[in-house]
Coordinates of C-alpha atoms and ligand atoms in Angstrom, one line a residue:
X9 CA 7.4 12.7 13.1
X10 CA 5.5 16.0 12.9
X11 CA 4.9 17.7 16.2
X12 CA 1.7 16.4 17.8
X13 CA -0.6 18.9 19.4
X14 CA 0.1 17.1 22.7
X15 CA 3.4 15.4 23.5
X16 CA 3.3 11.6 23.3
X17 CA 4.1 11.5 27.0
X18 CA 0.6 12.7 27.6
X19 CA -0.6 9.3 26.5
X20 CA 1.3 7.4 29.2
X21 CA -1.5 7.3 31.7
X22 CA -4.0 6.6 28.9
X23 CA -2.2 3.5 27.6
X24 CA -1.2 2.2 31.1
X25 CA -4.9 2.4 32.1
X26 CA -6.0 0.8 28.8
X27 CA -3.5 -2.1 29.2
X28 CA -4.6 -2.7 32.8
X29 CA -8.2 -2.9 31.7
X30 CA -7.4 -5.3 28.9
X31 CA -5.1 -7.4 31.2
X32 CA -7.9 -7.9 33.7
X33 CA -9.7 -9.9 31.0
X34 CA -6.9 -11.4 28.9
X35 CA -3.4 -10.6 30.2
X36 CA -1.8 -12.3 27.2
X37 CA -3.3 -9.7 24.8
X38 CA -2.0 -6.9 27.0
X39 CA 1.4 -8.5 27.1
X40 CA 1.6 -9.0 23.3
X41 CA 0.5 -5.3 22.9
X42 CA 3.3 -4.1 25.2
X43 CA 5.8 -6.4 23.5
X44 CA 4.9 -5.2 20.0
X45 CA 5.8 -1.6 21.1
X46 CA 9.1 -2.8 22.5
X47 CA 9.8 -4.8 19.3
X48 CA 8.9 -1.9 17.0
X49 CA 11.1 0.5 19.1
X50 CA 14.0 -1.9 18.9
X51 CA 14.1 -2.7 15.1
X52 CA 15.2 -0.9 12.0
X53 CA 11.9 -1.0 10.2
X54 CA 12.5 -0.9 6.5
X55 CA 9.4 -2.6 5.2
X56 CA 8.3 -0.3 2.4
X57 CA 4.5 -0.7 3.2
X58 CA 4.7 0.0 6.9
X59 CA 4.9 3.1 9.0
X60 CA 4.1 4.5 12.5
X61 CA 0.8 6.2 12.9
X62 CA 0.6 9.1 15.3
X63 CA -0.9 8.5 18.8
X64 CA -4.0 10.7 17.9
X65 CA -4.6 8.3 15.0
X66 CA -4.1 5.2 17.1
X67 CA -6.2 6.5 19.9
X68 CA -9.1 7.5 17.6
X69 CA -9.5 3.7 16.8
X70 CA -10.0 2.5 20.4
X71 CA -13.6 3.6 20.9
X72 CA -17.2 2.6 20.8
X73 CA -17.6 3.9 17.3
X74 CA -16.6 0.3 16.6
X75 CA -20.0 -0.9 18.0
X76 CA -22.2 0.7 15.4
X77 CA -23.5 -0.9 12.2
X78 CA -23.8 1.5 9.3
X79 CA -24.1 -0.3 6.0
X80 CA -25.0 2.1 3.2
X81 CA -23.6 5.6 2.6
X82 CA -23.8 8.9 4.4
X83 CA -27.5 9.8 5.1
X84 CA -28.7 6.6 3.4
X85 CA -28.0 3.7 5.8
X86 CA -29.6 0.3 6.2
X87 CA -29.6 0.8 10.0
X88 CA -31.2 3.3 12.4
X89 CA -29.2 5.6 14.6
X90 CA -26.2 6.3 12.4
X91 CA -25.9 10.1 12.8
X92 CA -22.5 10.0 14.5
X93 CA -21.1 7.6 11.9
X94 CA -22.5 9.9 9.2
X95 CA -20.6 12.7 10.8
X96 CA -17.3 10.8 11.1
X97 CA -17.5 9.4 7.5
X98 CA -18.4 12.9 6.1
X99 CA -15.4 14.5 7.9
X100 CA -13.0 11.8 6.7
X101 CA -14.3 12.1 3.1
X102 CA -14.1 15.9 3.3
X103 CA -10.5 15.8 4.4
X104 CA -9.5 13.1 1.9
X105 CA -11.1 15.1 -1.1
X106 CA -9.4 18.3 0.1
X107 CA -6.1 16.7 0.7
X108 CA -5.8 15.2 -2.7
X109 CA -7.9 17.8 -4.7
X110 CA -10.3 15.1 -5.8
X111 CA -14.0 15.5 -6.8
X112 CA -15.1 12.8 -4.5
X113 CA -13.8 10.5 -1.7
X114 CA -15.1 7.2 -0.4
X115 CA -13.5 6.2 2.9
X116 CA -15.2 3.0 3.9
X117 CA -12.9 0.2 2.4
X118 CA -11.3 -1.9 5.2
X119 CA -8.1 -2.5 3.2
X120 CA -6.3 -1.9 -0.1
X121 CA -7.7 -5.0 -1.6
X122 CA -11.2 -4.0 -0.6
X123 CA -10.7 -0.6 -2.2
X124 CA -9.5 -2.2 -5.4
X125 CA -12.5 -4.4 -5.5
X126 CA -14.8 -1.4 -5.1
X127 CA -12.9 0.2 -8.0
X128 CA -13.3 -2.8 -10.2
X129 CA -17.0 -3.1 -9.3
X130 CA -17.6 0.6 -10.0
X131 CA -16.0 0.4 -13.4
X132 CA -17.9 -2.7 -14.4
X133 CA -21.2 -1.4 -13.2
X134 CA -20.6 2.0 -14.9
X135 CA -19.2 0.7 -18.2
X136 CA -20.4 -2.7 -19.1
X137 CA -23.1 -2.7 -21.7
X138 CA -25.1 -5.9 -21.8
X139 CA -28.3 -7.0 -23.5
X140 CA -29.7 -7.7 -20.0
X141 CA -29.1 -4.1 -19.1
X142 CA -30.6 -2.8 -22.3
X143 CA -33.6 -5.1 -21.9
X144 CA -34.3 -3.6 -18.6
X145 CA -33.5 -0.1 -19.7
X146 CA -31.4 -0.1 -16.5
X147 CA -28.6 2.4 -16.1
X148 CA -26.3 0.2 -14.0
X149 CA -26.0 -3.4 -12.9
X150 CA -27.1 -2.4 -9.4
X151 CA -30.7 -2.1 -10.8
X152 CA -30.7 -5.6 -12.2
X153 CA -33.1 -8.4 -11.4
X154 CA -31.5 -11.6 -10.0
X155 CA -32.6 -13.5 -13.2
X156 CA -30.3 -11.4 -15.3
X157 CA -27.2 -12.1 -13.4
X158 CA -26.1 -15.2 -15.2
X159 CA -25.9 -13.3 -18.5
X160 CA -24.2 -10.5 -16.8
X161 CA -21.6 -12.8 -15.2
X162 CA -20.7 -14.0 -18.6
X163 CA -20.4 -10.4 -19.8
X164 CA -18.1 -9.5 -16.9
X165 CA -15.9 -12.5 -17.6
X166 CA -15.3 -11.2 -21.1
X167 CA -13.9 -7.9 -19.8
X168 CA -10.2 -7.2 -19.9
X169 CA -7.8 -5.7 -17.5
X170 CA -4.1 -4.7 -17.9
X171 CA -1.9 -4.2 -14.9
X172 CA 1.9 -4.2 -14.2
X173 CA 3.3 -7.8 -13.9
X174 CA 3.8 -9.0 -10.4
X175 CA 7.6 -9.6 -10.9
X176 CA 8.0 -6.1 -12.4
X177 CA 6.6 -4.6 -9.1
X178 CA 2.8 -4.8 -9.7
X179 CA 0.4 -6.0 -7.1
X180 CA -1.6 -9.2 -6.8
X181 CA -4.9 -7.3 -7.3
X182 CA -3.8 -5.9 -10.7
X183 CA -4.8 -9.1 -12.5
X184 CA -2.5 -11.7 -11.1
X185 CA -3.8 -15.2 -11.9
X186 CA -4.1 -16.3 -8.2
X187 CA -6.1 -13.2 -7.2
X188 CA -9.8 -12.7 -7.9
X189 CA -8.8 -9.9 -10.3
X190 CA -7.1 -12.4 -12.5
X191 CA -10.0 -14.8 -12.3
X192 CA -12.8 -12.3 -12.8
X193 CA -11.2 -10.7 -15.9
X194 CA -9.3 -11.7 -19.0
X195 CA -6.0 -10.2 -18.1
X196 CA -2.7 -9.3 -19.7
X197 CA 0.2 -7.7 -17.9
X198 CA 2.7 -5.1 -19.0
X199 CA 6.3 -5.1 -17.8
X200 CA 9.6 -3.3 -17.6
X201 CA 12.4 -3.1 -20.0
X202 CA 14.8 -6.1 -19.4
X203 CA 17.9 -3.9 -19.7
X204 CA 16.9 -0.7 -17.8
X205 CA 14.3 -2.2 -15.5
X206 CA 12.1 0.8 -16.3
X207 CA 8.5 0.7 -17.3
X208 CA 8.3 0.5 -21.1
X209 CA 5.5 2.9 -22.1
X210 CA 5.9 2.2 -25.8
X211 CA 5.4 -1.5 -25.3
X212 CA 2.5 -0.8 -23.0
X213 CA 0.8 1.4 -25.7
X214 CA 1.3 -1.2 -28.4
X215 CA 0.0 -4.0 -26.1
X216 CA -3.0 -1.9 -25.1
X217 CA -3.9 -1.2 -28.7
X218 CA -3.9 -4.9 -29.4
X219 CA -5.6 -6.1 -26.2
X220 CA -8.1 -3.3 -25.9
X221 CA -8.7 -3.6 -22.1
X222 CA -11.7 -2.1 -20.4
X223 CA -9.4 -1.1 -17.5
X224 CA -5.7 -0.1 -17.3
X225 CA -4.3 -0.3 -13.8
X226 CA -1.4 1.9 -12.9
X227 CA 0.4 1.4 -9.6
X228 CA 2.9 -0.9 -7.9
X229 CA 4.2 -2.4 -4.6
X230 CA 7.8 -2.9 -5.6
X231 CA 8.7 -0.7 -8.5
X232 CA 11.2 1.9 -7.3
X233 CA 10.3 4.6 -9.8
X234 CA 7.6 7.3 -10.4
X235 CA 4.9 6.8 -13.0
X236 CA 3.8 9.2 -15.6
X237 CA 0.0 9.2 -15.2
X238 CA -0.5 11.7 -18.0
X239 CA 1.0 9.2 -20.4
X240 CA -1.1 6.4 -18.8
X241 CA -4.2 8.5 -19.4
X242 CA -3.3 9.2 -23.0
X243 CA -2.9 5.5 -23.6
X244 CA -6.2 4.7 -21.8
X245 CA -8.1 7.3 -23.8
X246 CA -6.6 6.0 -27.1
X247 CA -7.9 2.5 -26.5
X248 CA -11.1 3.5 -24.6
X249 CA -10.0 2.1 -21.3
X250 CA -10.8 3.4 -17.8
X251 CA -7.6 4.5 -16.0
X252 CA -7.6 3.1 -12.4
X253 CA -4.6 4.1 -10.3
X254 CA -3.7 2.1 -7.2
X255 CA -1.6 4.6 -5.2
X256 CA -1.5 2.5 -2.0
X257 CA 2.3 2.7 -1.8
X258 CA 2.9 6.3 -2.7
X259 CA -0.2 8.1 -1.4
X260 CA 2.0 9.9 1.1
X261 CA 4.2 11.3 -1.6
X262 CA 1.1 12.5 -3.5
X263 CA -0.4 14.0 -0.3
X264 CA 2.9 15.6 0.5
X265 CA 3.2 17.1 -3.0
X266 CA 6.4 15.2 -3.9
X267 CA 4.5 13.9 -6.9
X268 CA 3.0 16.6 -8.9
X269 CA 2.1 17.3 -12.5
X270 CA 2.1 14.2 -14.6
X271 CA 3.2 12.2 -11.4
X272 CA 0.1 13.2 -9.5
X273 CA -2.6 10.5 -10.3
X274 CA -5.6 12.5 -9.3
X275 CA -6.0 14.8 -12.3
X276 CA -5.4 11.9 -14.7
X277 CA -7.2 8.9 -13.3
X278 CA -10.9 8.1 -13.5
X279 CA -10.6 6.3 -10.2
X280 CA -7.8 6.1 -7.6
X281 CA -7.7 3.6 -4.8
X282 CA -5.3 3.5 -1.9
X283 CA -4.5 2.3 1.6
X284 CA -4.2 4.7 4.5
X285 CA -1.4 3.1 6.5
X286 CA 1.7 3.0 4.2
X287 CA 3.5 6.3 3.3
X288 CA 0.3 8.2 4.3
X289 CA 0.9 7.2 7.9
X290 CA -2.8 6.6 8.9
X291 CA -4.6 3.6 10.4
X292 CA -4.8 0.3 8.5
X293 CA -7.5 0.8 5.9
X294 CA -8.4 1.9 2.4
X295 CA -10.2 4.6 0.5
X296 CA -11.0 5.8 -3.0
X297 CA -11.0 9.0 -4.9
X298 CA -13.1 9.4 -8.0
X299 CA -13.9 12.0 -10.7
X300 CA -17.6 13.1 -11.0
X301 CA -18.4 10.4 -13.5
X302 CA -17.5 7.6 -11.1
X303 CA -18.6 9.2 -7.8
X304 CA -22.0 7.5 -7.5
X305 CA -20.5 4.1 -8.6
X306 CA -17.8 4.0 -5.9
X307 CA -20.4 5.0 -3.3
X308 CA -22.1 1.7 -3.9
X309 CA -19.1 -0.2 -2.4
X310 CA -21.1 -1.2 0.7
X311 CA -23.0 -3.5 0.8
X312 CA -22.1 -4.7 -2.8
X313 CA -18.5 -5.5 -2.1
X314 CA -17.8 -4.4 1.5
X315 CA -19.2 -5.3 4.9
X316 CA -20.4 -2.6 7.3
X317 CA -18.0 0.3 7.6
X318 CA -15.7 0.5 10.6
X319 CA -16.7 3.7 12.3
X320 CA -13.7 3.7 14.6
X321 CA -11.3 3.3 11.7
X322 CA -13.0 6.0 9.7
X323 CA -12.5 8.3 12.7
X324 CA -8.8 7.5 12.7
X325 CA -8.6 8.0 8.9
X326 CA -10.1 11.5 9.4
X327 CA -7.4 12.3 12.0
X328 CA -4.7 11.0 9.6
X329 CA -6.0 13.0 6.6
X330 CA -6.2 16.1 8.8
X331 CA -2.6 15.5 9.9
X332 CA -1.5 15.1 6.2
X333 CA -3.1 18.5 5.4
X334 CA -0.6 20.2 7.7
X335 CA 2.4 21.6 5.9
X336 CA 4.7 19.5 8.1
X337 CA 3.5 16.5 6.2
X338 CA 5.0 17.9 3.1
X339 CA 8.4 18.1 4.9
X340 CA 7.9 14.5 5.9
X341 CA 7.1 13.4 2.3
X342 CA 10.1 15.2 0.9
X343 CA 12.3 13.6 3.6
X344 CA 10.9 10.2 2.8
X345 CA 11.9 10.5 -0.9
X346 CA 15.3 12.1 0.0
X347 CA 16.1 9.3 2.5
X348 CA 15.2 6.6 0.0
X349 CA 17.6 8.2 -2.4
X350 CA 20.4 8.3 0.3
X351 CA 19.8 4.7 1.1
X352 CA 19.9 3.7 -2.6
X353 CA 23.1 5.7 -3.2
X354 CA 24.7 4.3 -0.1
X355 CA 24.0 0.7 -1.2
X356 CA 25.2 1.3 -4.7
X357 CA 28.5 2.8 -3.5
X358 CA 28.9 -0.4 -1.4
X359 CA 28.4 -2.6 -4.4
X360 CA 24.8 -3.7 -3.8
X361 CA 23.0 -3.8 -7.1
X362 CA 19.6 -2.2 -7.3
X363 CA 16.7 -2.9 -9.7
X364 CA 16.5 0.1 -12.1
X365 CA 19.8 1.3 -10.7
X366 CA 18.2 3.5 -8.0
X367 CA 15.0 5.0 -6.8
X368 CA 12.9 8.2 -7.1
X369 CA 10.1 7.2 -4.8
X370 CA 10.1 5.7 -1.2
X371 CA 11.4 2.3 -2.0
X372 CA 14.5 0.5 -3.1
X373 CA 14.7 -3.0 -4.6
X374 CA 18.0 -4.9 -4.0
X375 CA 19.1 -7.8 -6.1
X376 CA 20.9 -10.1 -3.7
X377 CA 21.8 -12.8 -6.2
X378 CA 25.3 -11.4 -6.6
X379 CA 26.0 -12.3 -2.9
X380 CA 25.0 -15.9 -3.7
X381 CA 21.8 -15.4 -1.6
X382 CA 18.1 -15.8 -2.2
X383 CA 15.8 -13.1 -0.9
X384 CA 14.7 -15.5 1.8
X385 CA 18.2 -16.0 3.1
X386 CA 19.0 -12.3 3.0
X387 CA 15.7 -11.4 4.8
X388 CA 16.4 -13.9 7.6
X389 CA 20.0 -12.7 8.1
X390 CA 18.9 -9.1 8.2
X391 CA 16.3 -9.9 10.8
X392 CA 19.0 -11.6 12.9
X393 CA 20.8 -8.3 12.8
X394 CA 17.8 -6.3 13.9
X395 CA 16.8 -5.1 10.4
X396 CA 13.3 -5.8 9.3
X397 CA 12.8 -5.9 5.6
X398 CA 10.9 -8.3 3.3
X399 CA 12.0 -10.5 0.4
X400 CA 10.6 -9.6 -3.0
X401 CA 10.7 -10.9 -6.5
X402 CA 12.9 -9.1 -9.0
X403 CA 11.9 -8.9 -12.7
X404 CA 12.1 -12.4 -14.3
X405 CA 13.2 -13.8 -10.9
X406 CA 14.8 -17.2 -11.2
X407 CA 13.9 -18.0 -7.6
X408 CA 10.2 -17.4 -8.0
X409 CA 7.8 -15.6 -5.7
X410 CA 8.6 -17.7 -2.5
X411 CA 12.4 -17.6 -2.3
X412 CA 12.9 -14.6 -4.6
X413 CA 16.2 -12.9 -5.4
X414 CA 15.4 -9.5 -4.0
X415 CA 14.9 -7.5 -0.8
X416 CA 12.5 -4.5 -0.8
X417 CA 13.4 -1.6 1.5
X418 CA 11.3 1.5 2.2
X419 CA 12.1 4.8 4.0
X420 CA 8.6 5.9 5.3
X421 CA 8.8 4.3 8.8
X422 CA 12.3 5.4 9.8
X423 CA 11.6 8.8 8.3
X424 CA 8.7 9.1 10.7
X425 CA 11.1 8.4 13.6
X426 CA 13.2 11.3 12.4
X427 CA 16.0 9.5 10.6
X428 CA 17.7 11.8 8.1
X429 CA 20.4 11.4 5.5
X430 CA 23.2 10.5 8.0
X431 CA 21.2 7.7 9.6
X432 CA 20.1 6.3 6.2
X433 CA 23.8 6.4 5.0
X434 CA 24.7 4.3 8.1
X435 CA 21.7 2.0 7.5
X436 CA 23.1 1.3 4.0
X437 CA 26.4 0.4 5.6
X438 CA 24.7 -2.0 8.1
X439 CA 22.7 -3.7 5.3
X440 CA 25.8 -4.1 3.2
X441 CA 27.8 -5.6 6.1
X442 CA 25.1 -8.2 6.7
X443 CA 24.9 -9.2 3.0
X444 CA 28.7 -9.4 2.7
X445 CA 29.0 -11.7 5.7
X446 CA 26.0 -14.0 5.0
X447 CA 26.7 -17.3 3.3
X448 CA 24.3 -19.8 2.0
X449 CA 24.6 -23.2 3.6
X450 CA 23.2 -26.7 3.0
X451 CA 20.0 -27.9 4.6
X452 CA 20.5 -30.2 7.7
X453 CA 20.3 -33.4 5.5
X454 CA 23.1 -32.0 3.2
X455 CA 20.7 -31.0 0.3
X456 CA 21.1 -27.6 -1.3
X457 CA 18.8 -25.1 0.2
X458 CA 17.4 -21.7 -0.8
X459 CA 16.6 -21.0 2.9
X460 CA 19.6 -22.1 5.0
X461 CA 22.3 -19.5 5.7
X462 CA 25.0 -18.5 8.1
X463 CA 25.7 -15.1 9.5
X464 CA 28.5 -15.0 12.1
X465 CA 27.1 -14.1 15.6
X466 CA 29.7 -11.4 16.0
X467 CA 28.6 -9.6 12.9
X468 CA 24.9 -9.9 13.8
X469 CA 25.6 -8.5 17.3
X470 CA 27.7 -5.6 16.0
X471 CA 25.1 -4.6 13.5
X472 CA 22.3 -4.9 16.2
X473 CA 24.3 -2.8 18.6
X474 CA 24.9 0.0 16.0
X475 CA 21.2 -0.1 14.9
X476 CA 20.2 0.2 18.6
X477 CA 22.3 3.4 18.9
X478 CA 20.7 4.9 15.8
X479 CA 17.3 4.0 17.1
X480 CA 18.0 5.4 20.6
X481 CA 18.7 8.8 19.0
X482 CA 15.2 8.8 17.4
X483 CA 12.8 7.3 19.9
X484 CA 9.4 6.0 18.8
X485 CA 6.6 7.9 20.7
X486 CA 9.1 9.7 22.9
X487 CA 8.0 10.0 26.5
X488 CA 5.4 7.2 26.2
X489 CA 6.2 4.8 28.9
X490 CA 4.2 1.6 29.6
Ligands
LIG511 N1 1.2 -5.9 1.6 C1 1.4 -4.8 0.8 C2 2.9 -4.5 0.5 O1 3.7 -5.0 1.3 O2 3.2 -3.9 -0.5 C3 0.7 -4.8 -0.4 O3 -0.5 -5.5 -0.3

């Protein structure tokens, strides 16, 4: 983790006092909070969407900024007395725009899904032409009379979105049928090449020409490769679509300049949405970046799509963006990508197949079917051995989205703890050991099961012990004692 201005040990009295104060009201919450730190310290955290925020980020969230309602935007609130929230939001937005080199930033979204909804709304309100709008001579749907909404709803339902298929690594909010994005729009997904596992841009271009979407979404949660946003923009321009990039997973690699040129979404997308807590290492939350054309539309997120902004979380976002503007964050981002590569190479050398044959971002997707396991069995066995990872579908997964055939791993969290190439090489060995020694078993009644498994206790204990040694060498929040 980059050097904090104050050592983490300085927070010991702060957190002890805080937990005592909480314990005086509800001791179980104080206990769970302590236990969570102990658990996080003791596990090899390889969940690709998680990280460890710095203590300045965490501490910025625990204040009375939480107590203020501030619906609206900076300087234009629906509540009185918002000057400090205005200050906090403006600083966070200023850092975000500067960090990513964007025309405009909007930092209110509470999560990635919220940020994506704001993006969809902004695009619809900016682009949809409807007779109702024309009748009113209105510029955007935000100026509409309630009587015109029925007509407009029908108009919105006719709009089309294209996103990456869920089993190819896309996200639920990119048009999946069980998400509002799949219900609001007519949707068609694009996918990866069945042989290479890589995104097929030629097929995407042909499908976009045919389908003519209003929106093309580029982004992923489980695709272990970089995207070419210049190519995405070319396709979007060719078919008259708005390019919306969801960079939630790889925002840290963009901020840290690992992704540049065609791989940097900001110069190519009309709108970019993201979370703050994954590779970017901030508090849990979301934000958007927009070009000049979409700036006003994204600012209408609250109250159209979002509830009142969380002042305390925007304060923590500002601290996280400020941290990411330090050059040490670029070292962190480079190490995150290099460590994912080491993990992937180490797994391949040990005979663990990877979707696309490797990685060039922060995540690795293992196909565990060759071990006779489902993703669910592998996930549970790894957890027994102290390795926290999540199961994930692989392209055209025969085991569906619940049991799956894959395990997704990410390097951002352990890189924050200071793991380097040697530790990730050993991590690959520990994972391979668990997979080799785990066997599927029948369910208690004798039926075949996609969940039951056996991992010998001795293997689990040996892996846990080695993982603990690795973790001891790279303490989380060193010097912080509760
Ligand atoms: N939950 C996030 C992930 O794990 O990728 C996406 O919503």
